[in-house]
Coordinates of C-alpha atoms in Angstrom, one line a residue:
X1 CA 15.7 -16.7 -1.5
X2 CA 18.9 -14.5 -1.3
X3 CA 20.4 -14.2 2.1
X4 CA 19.4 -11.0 4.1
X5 CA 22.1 -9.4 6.3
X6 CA 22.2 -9.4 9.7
X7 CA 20.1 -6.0 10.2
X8 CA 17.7 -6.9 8.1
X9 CA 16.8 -10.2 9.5
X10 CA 16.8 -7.9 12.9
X11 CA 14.1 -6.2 11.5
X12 CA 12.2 -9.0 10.2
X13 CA 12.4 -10.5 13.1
X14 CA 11.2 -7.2 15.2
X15 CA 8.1 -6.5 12.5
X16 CA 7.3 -10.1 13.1
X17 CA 6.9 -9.3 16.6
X18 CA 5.3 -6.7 16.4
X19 CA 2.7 -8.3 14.3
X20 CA 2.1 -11.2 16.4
X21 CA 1.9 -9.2 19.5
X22 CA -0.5 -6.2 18.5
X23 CA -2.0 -7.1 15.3
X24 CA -2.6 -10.8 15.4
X25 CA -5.0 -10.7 18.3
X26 CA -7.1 -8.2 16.7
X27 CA -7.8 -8.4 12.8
X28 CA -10.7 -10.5 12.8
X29 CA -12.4 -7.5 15.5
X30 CA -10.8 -4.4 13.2
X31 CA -12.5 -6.0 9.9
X32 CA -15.7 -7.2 11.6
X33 CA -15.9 -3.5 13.7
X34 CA -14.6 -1.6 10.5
X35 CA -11.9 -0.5 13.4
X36 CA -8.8 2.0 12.4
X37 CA -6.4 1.3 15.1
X38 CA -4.7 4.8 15.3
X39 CA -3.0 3.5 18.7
X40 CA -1.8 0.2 17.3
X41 CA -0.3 2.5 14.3
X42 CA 1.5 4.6 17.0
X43 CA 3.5 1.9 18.5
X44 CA 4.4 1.2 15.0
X45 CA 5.7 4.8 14.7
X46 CA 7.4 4.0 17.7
X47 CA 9.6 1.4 15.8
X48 CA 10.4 3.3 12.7
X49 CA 7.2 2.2 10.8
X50 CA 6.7 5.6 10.0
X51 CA 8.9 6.6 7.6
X52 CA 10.8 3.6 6.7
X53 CA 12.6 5.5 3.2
X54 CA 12.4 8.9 5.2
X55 CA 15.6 10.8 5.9
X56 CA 16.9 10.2 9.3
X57 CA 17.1 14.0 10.3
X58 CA 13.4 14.5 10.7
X59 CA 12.4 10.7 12.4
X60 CA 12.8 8.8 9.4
X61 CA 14.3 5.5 9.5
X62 CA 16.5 5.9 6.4
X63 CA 16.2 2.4 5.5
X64 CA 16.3 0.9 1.7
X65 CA 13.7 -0.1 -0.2
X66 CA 14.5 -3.5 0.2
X67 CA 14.3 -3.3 3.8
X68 CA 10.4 -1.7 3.0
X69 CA 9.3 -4.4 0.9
X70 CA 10.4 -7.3 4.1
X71 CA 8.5 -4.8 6.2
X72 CA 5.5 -4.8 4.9
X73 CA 5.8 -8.6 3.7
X74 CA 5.8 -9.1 7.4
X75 CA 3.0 -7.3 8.5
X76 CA 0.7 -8.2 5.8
X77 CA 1.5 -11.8 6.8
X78 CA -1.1 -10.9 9.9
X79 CA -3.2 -8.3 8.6
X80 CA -3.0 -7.1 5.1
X81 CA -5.3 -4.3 5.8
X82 CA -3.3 -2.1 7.9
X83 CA -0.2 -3.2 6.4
X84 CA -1.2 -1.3 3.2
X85 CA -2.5 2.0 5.1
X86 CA 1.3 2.1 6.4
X87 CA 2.8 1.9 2.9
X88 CA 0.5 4.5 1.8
X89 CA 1.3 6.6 5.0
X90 CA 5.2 5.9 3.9
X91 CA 4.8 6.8 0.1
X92 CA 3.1 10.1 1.5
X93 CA 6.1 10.4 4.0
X94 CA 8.8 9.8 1.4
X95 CA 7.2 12.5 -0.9
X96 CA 7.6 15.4 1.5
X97 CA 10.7 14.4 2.6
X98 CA 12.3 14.1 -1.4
X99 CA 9.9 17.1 -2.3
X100 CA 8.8 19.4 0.2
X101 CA 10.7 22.4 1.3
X102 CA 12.7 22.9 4.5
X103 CA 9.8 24.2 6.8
X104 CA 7.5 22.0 5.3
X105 CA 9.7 19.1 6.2
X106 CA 10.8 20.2 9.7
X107 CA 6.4 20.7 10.5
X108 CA 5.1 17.6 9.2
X109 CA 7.8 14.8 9.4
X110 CA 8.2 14.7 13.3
X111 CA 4.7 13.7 13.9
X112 CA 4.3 11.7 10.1
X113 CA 7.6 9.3 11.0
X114 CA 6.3 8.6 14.5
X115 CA 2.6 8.1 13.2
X116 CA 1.1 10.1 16.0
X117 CA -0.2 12.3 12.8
X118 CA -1.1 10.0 9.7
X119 CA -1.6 10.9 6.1
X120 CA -3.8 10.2 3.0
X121 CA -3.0 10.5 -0.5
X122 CA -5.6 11.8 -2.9
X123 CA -4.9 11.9 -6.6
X124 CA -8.4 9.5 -7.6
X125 CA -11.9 11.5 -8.7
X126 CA -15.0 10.3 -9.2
X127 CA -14.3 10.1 -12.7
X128 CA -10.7 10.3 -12.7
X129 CA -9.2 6.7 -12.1
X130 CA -6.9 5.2 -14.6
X131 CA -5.7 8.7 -16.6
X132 CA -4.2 10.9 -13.8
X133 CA -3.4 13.2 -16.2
X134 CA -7.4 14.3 -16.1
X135 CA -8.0 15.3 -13.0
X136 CA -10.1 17.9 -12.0
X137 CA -9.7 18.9 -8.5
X138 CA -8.6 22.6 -9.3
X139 CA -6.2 25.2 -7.5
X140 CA -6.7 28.8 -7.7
X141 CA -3.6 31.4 -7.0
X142 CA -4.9 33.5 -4.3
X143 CA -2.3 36.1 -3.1
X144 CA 0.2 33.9 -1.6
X145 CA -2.2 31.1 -1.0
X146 CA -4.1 28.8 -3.1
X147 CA -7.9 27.9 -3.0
X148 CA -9.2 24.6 -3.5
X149 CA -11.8 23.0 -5.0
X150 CA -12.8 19.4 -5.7
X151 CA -13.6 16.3 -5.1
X152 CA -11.0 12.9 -4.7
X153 CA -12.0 9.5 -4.4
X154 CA -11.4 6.0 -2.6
X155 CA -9.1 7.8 -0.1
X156 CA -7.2 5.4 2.7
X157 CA -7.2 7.0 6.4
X158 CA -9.4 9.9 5.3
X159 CA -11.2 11.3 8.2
X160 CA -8.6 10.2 10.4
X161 CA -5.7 11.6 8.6
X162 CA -4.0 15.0 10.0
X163 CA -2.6 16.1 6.3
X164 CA -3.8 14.9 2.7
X165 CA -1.2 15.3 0.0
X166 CA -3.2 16.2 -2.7
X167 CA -3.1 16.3 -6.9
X168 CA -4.5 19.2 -7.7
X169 CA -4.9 21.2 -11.3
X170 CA -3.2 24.9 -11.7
X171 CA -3.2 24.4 -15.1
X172 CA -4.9 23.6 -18.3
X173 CA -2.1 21.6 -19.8
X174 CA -3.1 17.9 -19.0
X175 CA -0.3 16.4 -17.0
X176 CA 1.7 19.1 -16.9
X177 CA -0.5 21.3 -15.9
X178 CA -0.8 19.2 -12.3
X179 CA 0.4 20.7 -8.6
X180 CA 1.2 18.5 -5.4
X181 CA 0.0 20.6 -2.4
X182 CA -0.6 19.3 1.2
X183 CA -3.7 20.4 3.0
X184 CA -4.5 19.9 7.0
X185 CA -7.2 18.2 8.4
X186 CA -8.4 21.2 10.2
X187 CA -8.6 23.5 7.1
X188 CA -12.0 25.1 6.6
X189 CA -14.0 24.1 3.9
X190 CA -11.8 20.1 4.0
X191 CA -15.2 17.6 4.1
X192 CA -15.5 14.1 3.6
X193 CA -17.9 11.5 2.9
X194 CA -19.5 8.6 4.5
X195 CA -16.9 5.2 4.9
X196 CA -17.5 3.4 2.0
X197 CA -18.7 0.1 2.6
X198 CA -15.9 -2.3 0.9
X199 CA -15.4 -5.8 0.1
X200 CA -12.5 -5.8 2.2
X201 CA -9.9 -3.5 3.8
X202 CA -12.2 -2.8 6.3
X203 CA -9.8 -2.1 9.3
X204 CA -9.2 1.5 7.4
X205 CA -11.5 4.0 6.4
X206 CA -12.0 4.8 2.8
X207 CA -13.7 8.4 2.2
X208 CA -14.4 10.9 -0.8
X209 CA -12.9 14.1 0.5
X210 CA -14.5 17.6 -0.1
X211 CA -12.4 20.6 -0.9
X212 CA -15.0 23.5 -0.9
X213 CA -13.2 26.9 -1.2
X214 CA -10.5 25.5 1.1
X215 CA -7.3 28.0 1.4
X216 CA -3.9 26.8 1.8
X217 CA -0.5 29.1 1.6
X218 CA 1.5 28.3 -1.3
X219 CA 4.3 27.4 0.9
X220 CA 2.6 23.8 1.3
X221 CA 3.3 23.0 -2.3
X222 CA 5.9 20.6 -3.3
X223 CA 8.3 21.1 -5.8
X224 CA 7.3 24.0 -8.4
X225 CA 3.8 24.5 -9.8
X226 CA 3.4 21.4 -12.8
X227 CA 5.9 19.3 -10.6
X228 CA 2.6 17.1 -9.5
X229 CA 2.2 14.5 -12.0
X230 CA 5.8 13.7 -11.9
X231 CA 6.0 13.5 -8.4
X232 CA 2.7 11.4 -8.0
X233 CA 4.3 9.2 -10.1
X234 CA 7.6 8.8 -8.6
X235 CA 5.7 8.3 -5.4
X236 CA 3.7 5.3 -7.5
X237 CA 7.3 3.7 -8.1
X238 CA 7.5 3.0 -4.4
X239 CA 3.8 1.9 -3.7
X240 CA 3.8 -0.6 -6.6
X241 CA 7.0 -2.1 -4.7
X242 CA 5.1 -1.9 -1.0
X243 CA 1.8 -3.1 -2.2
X244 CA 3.5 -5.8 -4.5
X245 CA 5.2 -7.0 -0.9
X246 CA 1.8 -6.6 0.5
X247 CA 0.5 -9.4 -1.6
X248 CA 3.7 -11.3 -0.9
X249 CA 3.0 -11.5 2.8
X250 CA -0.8 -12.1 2.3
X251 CA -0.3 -15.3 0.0
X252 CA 2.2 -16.3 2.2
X253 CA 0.2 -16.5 5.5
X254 CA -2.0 -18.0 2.9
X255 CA 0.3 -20.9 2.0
X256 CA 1.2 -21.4 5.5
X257 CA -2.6 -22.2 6.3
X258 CA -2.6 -24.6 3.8
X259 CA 0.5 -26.7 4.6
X260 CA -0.4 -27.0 8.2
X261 CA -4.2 -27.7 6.8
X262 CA -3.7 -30.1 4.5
X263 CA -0.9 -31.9 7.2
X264 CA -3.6 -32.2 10.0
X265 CA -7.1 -33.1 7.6
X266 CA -7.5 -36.6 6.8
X267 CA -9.9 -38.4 3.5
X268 CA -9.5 -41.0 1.7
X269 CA -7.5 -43.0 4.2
X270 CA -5.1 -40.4 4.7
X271 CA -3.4 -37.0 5.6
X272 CA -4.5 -34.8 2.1
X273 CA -1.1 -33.7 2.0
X274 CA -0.4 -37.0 0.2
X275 CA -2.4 -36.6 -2.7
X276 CA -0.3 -35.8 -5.4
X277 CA -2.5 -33.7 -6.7
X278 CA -2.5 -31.5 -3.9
X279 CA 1.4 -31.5 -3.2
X280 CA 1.5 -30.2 -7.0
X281 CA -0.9 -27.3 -6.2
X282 CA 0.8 -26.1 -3.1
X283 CA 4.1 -26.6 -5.4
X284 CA 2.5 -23.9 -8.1
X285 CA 1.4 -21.7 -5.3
X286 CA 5.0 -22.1 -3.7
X287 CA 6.8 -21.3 -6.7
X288 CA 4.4 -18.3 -7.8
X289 CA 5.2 -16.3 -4.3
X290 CA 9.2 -16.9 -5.2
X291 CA 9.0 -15.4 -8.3
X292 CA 6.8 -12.2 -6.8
X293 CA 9.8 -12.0 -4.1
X294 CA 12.4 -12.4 -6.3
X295 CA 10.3 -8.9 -8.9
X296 CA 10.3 -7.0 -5.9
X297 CA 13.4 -7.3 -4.5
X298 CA 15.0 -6.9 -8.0
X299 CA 12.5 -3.5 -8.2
X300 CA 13.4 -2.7 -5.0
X301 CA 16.7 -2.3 -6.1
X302 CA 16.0 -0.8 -9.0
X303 CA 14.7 2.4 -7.0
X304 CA 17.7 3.0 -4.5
X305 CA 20.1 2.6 -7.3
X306 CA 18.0 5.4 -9.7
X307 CA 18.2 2.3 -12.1
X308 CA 17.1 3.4 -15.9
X309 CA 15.0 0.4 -15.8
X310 CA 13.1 1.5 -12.5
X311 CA 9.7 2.3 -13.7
X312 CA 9.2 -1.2 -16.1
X313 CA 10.5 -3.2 -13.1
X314 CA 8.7 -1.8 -10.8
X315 CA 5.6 -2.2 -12.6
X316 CA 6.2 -5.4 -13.9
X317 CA 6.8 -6.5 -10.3
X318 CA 3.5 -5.2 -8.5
X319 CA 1.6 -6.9 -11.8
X320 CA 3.0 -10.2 -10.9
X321 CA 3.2 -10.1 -7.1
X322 CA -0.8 -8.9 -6.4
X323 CA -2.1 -11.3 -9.5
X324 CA 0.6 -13.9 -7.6
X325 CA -0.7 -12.8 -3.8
X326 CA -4.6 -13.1 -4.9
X327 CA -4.2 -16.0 -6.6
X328 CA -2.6 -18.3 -3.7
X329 CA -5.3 -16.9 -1.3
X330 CA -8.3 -18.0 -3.4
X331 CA -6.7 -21.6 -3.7
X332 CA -6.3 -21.5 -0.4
X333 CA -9.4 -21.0 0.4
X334 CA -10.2 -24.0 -2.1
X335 CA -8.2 -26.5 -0.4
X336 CA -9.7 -25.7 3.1
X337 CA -12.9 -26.8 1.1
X338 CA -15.9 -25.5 3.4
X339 CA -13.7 -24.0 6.0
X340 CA -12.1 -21.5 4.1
X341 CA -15.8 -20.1 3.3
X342 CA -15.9 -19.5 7.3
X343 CA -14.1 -16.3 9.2
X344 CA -12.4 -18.0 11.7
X345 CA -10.3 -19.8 9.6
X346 CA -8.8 -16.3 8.1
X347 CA -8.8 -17.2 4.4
X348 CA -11.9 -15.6 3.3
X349 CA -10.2 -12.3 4.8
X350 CA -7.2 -12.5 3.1
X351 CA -8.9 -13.1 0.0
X352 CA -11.2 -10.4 0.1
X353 CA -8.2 -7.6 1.3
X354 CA -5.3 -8.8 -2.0
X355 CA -8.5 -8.5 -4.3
X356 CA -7.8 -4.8 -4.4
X357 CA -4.2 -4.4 -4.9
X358 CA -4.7 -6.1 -8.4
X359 CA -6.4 -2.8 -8.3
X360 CA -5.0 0.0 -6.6
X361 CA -1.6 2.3 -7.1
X362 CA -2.5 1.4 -11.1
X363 CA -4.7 -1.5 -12.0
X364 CA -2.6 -4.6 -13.0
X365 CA -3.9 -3.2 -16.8
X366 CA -2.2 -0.5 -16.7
X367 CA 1.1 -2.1 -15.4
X368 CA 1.0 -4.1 -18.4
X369 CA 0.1 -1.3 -20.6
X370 CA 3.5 0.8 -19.1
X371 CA 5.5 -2.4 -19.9
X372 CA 4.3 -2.7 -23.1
X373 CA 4.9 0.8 -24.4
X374 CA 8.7 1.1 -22.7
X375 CA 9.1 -2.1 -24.9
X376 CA 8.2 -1.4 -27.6
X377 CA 10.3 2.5 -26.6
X378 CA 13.2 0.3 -26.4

């Protein structure tokens, strides 16, 4: 692995112990409780967590995209779940701050970058996944406000959120035709639905949300009217990266686990770790989370540079890493045999939260079908 400078192996090694200290002792309660720590997610704010790519004169942090990806490879070491609420949180953060206008910025940012007000991003519908360009959710020019209406999907922190940054149509003209606005939690006619019951994420909530009539004033739109879809998707470039380093960390504790495992159980006359066999699988699993690293940091580069190459890399890189992430977990869980089946071991629960960033921020098919197409472009 390349070497990290001396800042950003200090903040390693503060996320580290952050990690060990306030999530570590909890994740096994926040996924059995379905529990959103809000305070936990504070004290994170408190430590720049907040707005990690945000501009410093608000509360951001200012830091590279690099420095996000450690970050969140760090916290998803202990607890996946909440590690990939805070890069959605930070993708939300980052849009405002690149998109919104001045009074937008100076309102939300303050409380966004210390996390004492969190965020949700809705661009999914019901029957609007994959092709972003369809979505439904429609905004009405109303004076100099806007009225909502809609319905979004599979929404992180929704419920709990103080502002949704939402994709919303003011135009018939598929993607171009597609307007980011952000709405408060306290605006009337804002619903949501019951916390869908998931395979795993469970320490966040994951909500439809209901815009019925629901008036905002123009002012809360980002960028002009038709800017949406390019922003969304701007945003994306940034959450493929986090997610991607969310899978990193996740495999890693993972791997971890199964070193130590296969040190301490002995069979056959021995410590497991001397079956050949074994050492060859922990080898592939090894070498599979060094090539993930080495996509996302070169992704991660790609974005602060404004590389041409940005939006292939940064797919390409959140394909391999949450395939790479999900993959280690699951044999994992097959060389603790019976144990990893059981909770307190902490496999099963890794496996079932990387399961859905093959998923999420674009399925791993249509990463491939973006690289594909900017090949065959080239």
């Amino acid at each position: 692995m390349e070497e990290l400078t001396p800042d950003q192996e200090a903040v390693v090694e503060m996320v580290r112990d952050f990690a060990a200290a306030e999530l570590a002792p909890h994740t096994a309660a926040w996924d059995e409780d379905k529990h959103f720590p809000v305070d936990v997610l504070a004290k994170a704010g408190e430590l720049g967590m907040g707005g990690i790519y945000v501009s410093e004169d608000h509360g951001g942090s200012a830091l590279s995209r690099t420095d996000a990806a450690l970050i969140f490879e760090e916290l998803a070491a202990v607890d996946p779940s909440i590690a990939a609420y805070i890069s959605i949180h930070n993708m939300v953060a980052w849009m405002i701050d690149a998109f919104g206008n001045q009074d937008l910025r100076a309102r939300l940012l303050p409380g966004l970058t210390a996390m004492t007000e969190l965020s949700s991003y809705c661009l999914s519908e019901p029957g609007v996944g994959s092709d972003a360009a369809a979505i439904t959710t429609r905004a009405v020019p109303d004076g100099e406000d806007y009225l909502i209406n809609g319905t979004k999907q599979f929404i992180s922190g929704a419920g709990a959120s103080a502002w949704y940054l939402v994709m919303v149509r003011t135009a018939d003209s598929g993607s171009r035709g597609i307007t980011a606005v952000v709405v408060p939690h306290d605006a009337p006619g804002l619903s949501f639905g019951a916390n869908e019951k998931k395979m795993g994420w469970r320490a966040q909530p994951t909500r439809q949300v209901v815009f019925e009539n629901v008036r905002i004033p123009q002012s809360n739109r980002l960028g002009s009217e038709g800017d949406g879809f390019g922003i969304a998707m701007k945003g994306l470039n940034g959450g493929r990266v986090n997610i991607g380093a969310c899978s990193l960390g996740g495999g890693r504790a993972a791997l971890e686990k199964s070193i130590a495992y296969l040190k301490e159980r002995q069979a056959f006359g021995g410590p497991l770790i001397e079956k050949q066999h074994l050492l060859f699988e922990i080898a592939h699993m090894d070498t599979e989370l060094e090539l993930a690293r080495t996509m996302l940091r070169r992704a991660a580069r790609a974005l602060d540079a404004g590389a041409p190459d940005t939006v292939k890399l940064c797919a390409m890189a959140k394909w391999v890493a949450t395939d790479a992430g999900f993959h280690v977990a699951n044999q994992a869980l097959q060389l603790h045999g019976g144990y990893g089946y059981l909770s307190e071991y902490g496999l099963e629960k890794l496996v079932r939260d990387l399961r859905v960033h093959q998923i999420l921020e674009g399925s791993n098919e249509i990463m491939q079908l973006i690289v594909g197409r900017l090949a065959v472009e080239r």
